[in-house]
Amino acid sequence: QVQLVESGGGLVQAGGSLRLSCAASRSIFVSNAMGWFRQAPGKEREFVSAVSWSGSSTYYADSVKGRFPISRDNAKNTVYLQMNSLKPEDTAVYYCAAGRTPSGSGSNWRPSYWGQGTQVTVSS
Protein backbone atom coordinates (compact mmCIF):
# COMPACT_ATOMS: atom_id res chain seq x y z
CA GLN A 1 0.00 0.00 0.00
CA VAL A 2 1.35 3.36 -1.03
CA GLN A 3 1.58 5.72 1.88
CA LEU A 4 2.93 9.20 2.35
CA VAL A 5 2.28 10.56 5.82
CA GLU A 6 3.15 14.16 6.63
CA SER A 7 3.74 15.65 10.05
CA GLY A 8 5.18 18.79 11.61
CA GLY A 9 2.71 21.43 10.51
CA GLY A 10 1.32 24.00 12.89
CA LEU A 11 1.03 27.66 13.80
CA VAL A 12 4.14 29.81 13.97
CA GLN A 13 4.92 33.51 14.05
CA ALA A 14 6.56 35.24 11.12
CA GLY A 15 10.31 34.74 11.20
CA GLY A 16 9.99 31.41 12.96
CA SER A 17 10.78 27.88 11.80
CA LEU A 18 9.04 24.56 11.34
CA ARG A 19 10.24 21.22 10.08
CA LEU A 20 7.93 19.07 8.02
CA SER A 21 8.46 15.35 7.79
CA CYS A 22 7.04 12.82 5.37
CA ALA A 23 7.32 9.12 6.05
CA ALA A 24 6.89 6.96 2.98
CA SER A 25 6.40 3.30 2.32
CA ARG A 26 9.68 1.66 1.46
CA SER A 27 8.65 0.62 -2.04
CA ILE A 28 7.97 4.21 -2.97
CA PHE A 29 10.79 5.88 -1.13
CA VAL A 30 13.73 3.92 -2.52
CA SER A 31 12.96 4.45 -6.18
CA ASN A 32 11.52 7.93 -6.39
CA ALA A 33 12.31 11.56 -5.98
CA MET A 34 10.51 13.05 -2.99
CA GLY A 35 9.27 16.54 -2.48
CA TRP A 36 6.70 19.07 -1.40
CA PHE A 37 3.91 21.14 -2.88
CA ARG A 38 1.65 23.64 -1.17
CA GLN A 39 -1.78 25.09 -1.69
CA ALA A 40 -2.93 28.34 -0.16
CA PRO A 41 -6.64 29.21 0.15
CA GLY A 42 -8.06 30.23 -3.20
CA LYS A 43 -4.86 29.38 -5.07
CA GLU A 44 -3.61 26.51 -7.16
CA ARG A 45 -1.27 23.91 -5.77
CA GLU A 46 2.34 24.93 -6.40
CA PHE A 47 5.71 23.24 -6.37
CA VAL A 48 7.92 23.98 -3.36
CA SER A 49 10.90 21.64 -3.39
CA ALA A 50 12.12 18.18 -4.37
CA VAL A 51 15.12 15.92 -3.86
CA SER A 52 16.31 13.11 -6.11
CA TRP A 53 16.25 9.51 -4.91
CA SER A 54 19.98 9.64 -4.21
CA GLY A 55 19.79 12.99 -2.49
CA SER A 56 22.42 14.43 -4.81
CA SER A 57 20.06 16.83 -6.60
CA THR A 58 17.68 19.32 -5.05
CA TYR A 59 15.09 21.60 -6.60
CA TYR A 60 13.45 24.71 -5.22
CA ALA A 61 10.81 27.24 -6.11
CA ASP A 62 12.23 30.75 -6.22
CA SER A 63 9.94 31.79 -3.38
CA VAL A 64 11.57 29.38 -0.91
CA LYS A 65 15.13 29.11 -2.21
CA GLY A 66 17.59 29.77 0.60
CA ARG A 67 14.91 29.42 3.29
CA PHE A 68 13.54 25.85 2.96
CA PRO A 69 16.31 23.26 2.66
CA ILE A 70 15.08 19.78 1.74
CA SER A 71 16.74 16.54 2.79
CA ARG A 72 16.01 12.83 2.93
CA ASP A 73 17.02 10.02 5.25
CA ASN A 74 17.03 6.82 3.24
CA ALA A 75 17.43 4.71 6.37
CA LYS A 76 14.17 6.08 7.76
CA ASN A 77 12.25 6.40 4.48
CA THR A 78 11.62 10.03 5.40
CA VAL A 79 11.96 13.34 3.64
CA TYR A 80 12.21 16.62 5.50
CA LEU A 81 11.48 20.24 4.69
CA GLN A 82 13.13 22.64 7.10
CA MET A 83 11.20 25.90 6.84
CA ASN A 84 13.09 28.94 8.12
CA SER A 85 12.34 32.66 8.11
CA LEU A 86 8.68 31.90 7.60
CA LYS A 87 6.41 34.56 6.13
CA PRO A 88 2.62 34.92 6.28
CA GLU A 89 2.53 34.14 2.54
CA ASP A 90 3.95 30.69 3.31
CA THR A 91 0.61 29.82 4.93
CA ALA A 92 -0.80 26.81 3.07
CA VAL A 93 -1.51 23.13 3.21
CA TYR A 94 1.76 21.36 2.44
CA TYR A 95 1.64 18.08 0.55
CA CYS A 96 4.33 15.46 0.37
CA ALA A 97 4.80 13.91 -3.07
CA ALA A 98 6.82 11.19 -4.78
CA GLY A 99 7.59 10.42 -8.39
CA ARG A 100 10.15 10.37 -11.15
CA THR A 101 13.08 12.76 -10.80
CA PRO A 102 12.17 16.30 -11.85
CA SER A 103 13.76 17.98 -14.83
CA GLY A 104 15.05 21.49 -15.07
CA SER A 105 14.20 23.65 -12.08
CA GLY A 106 11.57 21.22 -10.83
CA SER A 107 8.66 23.60 -11.33
CA ASN A 108 7.10 21.23 -13.89
CA TRP A 109 7.40 18.16 -11.67
CA ARG A 110 4.40 15.84 -11.89
CA PRO A 111 4.55 13.35 -9.01
CA SER A 112 2.68 10.07 -9.04
CA TYR A 113 1.96 9.82 -5.32
CA TRP A 114 0.56 12.27 -2.81
CA GLY A 115 0.11 12.59 0.92
CA GLN A 116 -2.95 14.00 2.66
CA GLY A 117 -1.37 17.32 3.55
CA THR A 118 -0.47 19.20 6.70
CA GLN A 119 -1.50 22.75 7.56
CA VAL A 120 1.13 25.44 8.07
CA THR A 121 -0.08 28.80 9.33
CA VAL A 122 2.26 31.76 9.73
CA SER A 123 0.93 34.69 11.73
CA SER A 124 2.15 38.25 11.20
Coordinates of C-alpha atoms in Angstrom, one line a residue:
Q1 CA 0.0 0.0 0.0
V2 CA 1.4 3.4 -1.0
Q3 CA 1.6 5.7 1.9
L4 CA 2.9 9.2 2.3
V5 CA 2.3 10.6 5.8
E6 CA 3.1 14.2 6.6
S7 CA 3.7 15.6 10.1
G8 CA 5.2 18.8 11.6
G9 CA 2.7 21.4 10.5
G10 CA 1.3 24.0 12.9
L11 CA 1.0 27.7 13.8
V12 CA 4.1 29.8 14.0
Q13 CA 4.9 33.5 14.0
A14 CA 6.6 35.2 11.1
G15 CA 10.3 34.7 11.2
G16 CA 10.0 31.4 13.0
S17 CA 10.8 27.9 11.8
L18 CA 9.0 24.6 11.3
R19 CA 10.2 21.2 10.1
L20 CA 7.9 19.1 8.0
S21 CA 8.5 15.3 7.8
C22 CA 7.0 12.8 5.4
A23 CA 7.3 9.1 6.1
A24 CA 6.9 7.0 3.0
S25 CA 6.4 3.3 2.3
R26 CA 9.7 1.7 1.5
S27 CA 8.7 0.6 -2.0
I28 CA 8.0 4.2 -3.0
F29 CA 10.8 5.9 -1.1
V30 CA 13.7 3.9 -2.5
S31 CA 13.0 4.5 -6.2
N32 CA 11.5 7.9 -6.4
A33 CA 12.3 11.6 -6.0
M34 CA 10.5 13.1 -3.0
G35 CA 9.3 16.5 -2.5
W36 CA 6.7 19.1 -1.4
F37 CA 3.9 21.1 -2.9
R38 CA 1.6 23.6 -1.2
Q39 CA -1.8 25.1 -1.7
A40 CA -2.9 28.3 -0.2
P41 CA -6.6 29.2 0.1
G42 CA -8.1 30.2 -3.2
K43 CA -4.9 29.4 -5.1
E44 CA -3.6 26.5 -7.2
R45 CA -1.3 23.9 -5.8
E46 CA 2.3 24.9 -6.4
F47 CA 5.7 23.2 -6.4
V48 CA 7.9 24.0 -3.4
S49 CA 10.9 21.6 -3.4
A50 CA 12.1 18.2 -4.4
V51 CA 15.1 15.9 -3.9
S52 CA 16.3 13.1 -6.1
W53 CA 16.2 9.5 -4.9
S54 CA 20.0 9.6 -4.2
G55 CA 19.8 13.0 -2.5
S56 CA 22.4 14.4 -4.8
S57 CA 20.1 16.8 -6.6
T58 CA 17.7 19.3 -5.0
Y59 CA 15.1 21.6 -6.6
Y60 CA 13.4 24.7 -5.2
A61 CA 10.8 27.2 -6.1
D62 CA 12.2 30.7 -6.2
S63 CA 9.9 31.8 -3.4
V64 CA 11.6 29.4 -0.9
K65 CA 15.1 29.1 -2.2
G66 CA 17.6 29.8 0.6
R67 CA 14.9 29.4 3.3
F68 CA 13.5 25.8 3.0
P69 CA 16.3 23.3 2.7
I70 CA 15.1 19.8 1.7
S71 CA 16.7 16.5 2.8
R72 CA 16.0 12.8 2.9
D73 CA 17.0 10.0 5.2
N74 CA 17.0 6.8 3.2
A75 CA 17.4 4.7 6.4
K76 CA 14.2 6.1 7.8
N77 CA 12.3 6.4 4.5
T78 CA 11.6 10.0 5.4
V79 CA 12.0 13.3 3.6
Y80 CA 12.2 16.6 5.5
L81 CA 11.5 20.2 4.7
Q82 CA 13.1 22.6 7.1
M83 CA 11.2 25.9 6.8
N84 CA 13.1 28.9 8.1
S85 CA 12.3 32.7 8.1
L86 CA 8.7 31.9 7.6
K87 CA 6.4 34.6 6.1
P88 CA 2.6 34.9 6.3
E89 CA 2.5 34.1 2.5
D90 CA 3.9 30.7 3.3
T91 CA 0.6 29.8 4.9
A92 CA -0.8 26.8 3.1
V93 CA -1.5 23.1 3.2
Y94 CA 1.8 21.4 2.4
Y95 CA 1.6 18.1 0.5
C96 CA 4.3 15.5 0.4
A97 CA 4.8 13.9 -3.1
A98 CA 6.8 11.2 -4.8
G99 CA 7.6 10.4 -8.4
R100 CA 10.1 10.4 -11.2
T101 CA 13.1 12.8 -10.8
P102 CA 12.2 16.3 -11.9
S103 CA 13.8 18.0 -14.8
G104 CA 15.1 21.5 -15.1
S105 CA 14.2 23.6 -12.1
G106 CA 11.6 21.2 -10.8
S107 CA 8.7 23.6 -11.3
N108 CA 7.1 21.2 -13.9
W109 CA 7.4 18.2 -11.7
R110 CA 4.4 15.8 -11.9
P111 CA 4.5 13.4 -9.0
S112 CA 2.7 10.1 -9.0
Y113 CA 2.0 9.8 -5.3
W114 CA 0.6 12.3 -2.8
G115 CA 0.1 12.6 0.9
Q116 CA -3.0 14.0 2.7
G117 CA -1.4 17.3 3.5
T118 CA -0.5 19.2 6.7
Q119 CA -1.5 22.8 7.6
V120 CA 1.1 25.4 8.1
T121 CA -0.1 28.8 9.3
V122 CA 2.3 31.8 9.7
S123 CA 0.9 34.7 11.7
S124 CA 2.1 38.2 11.2

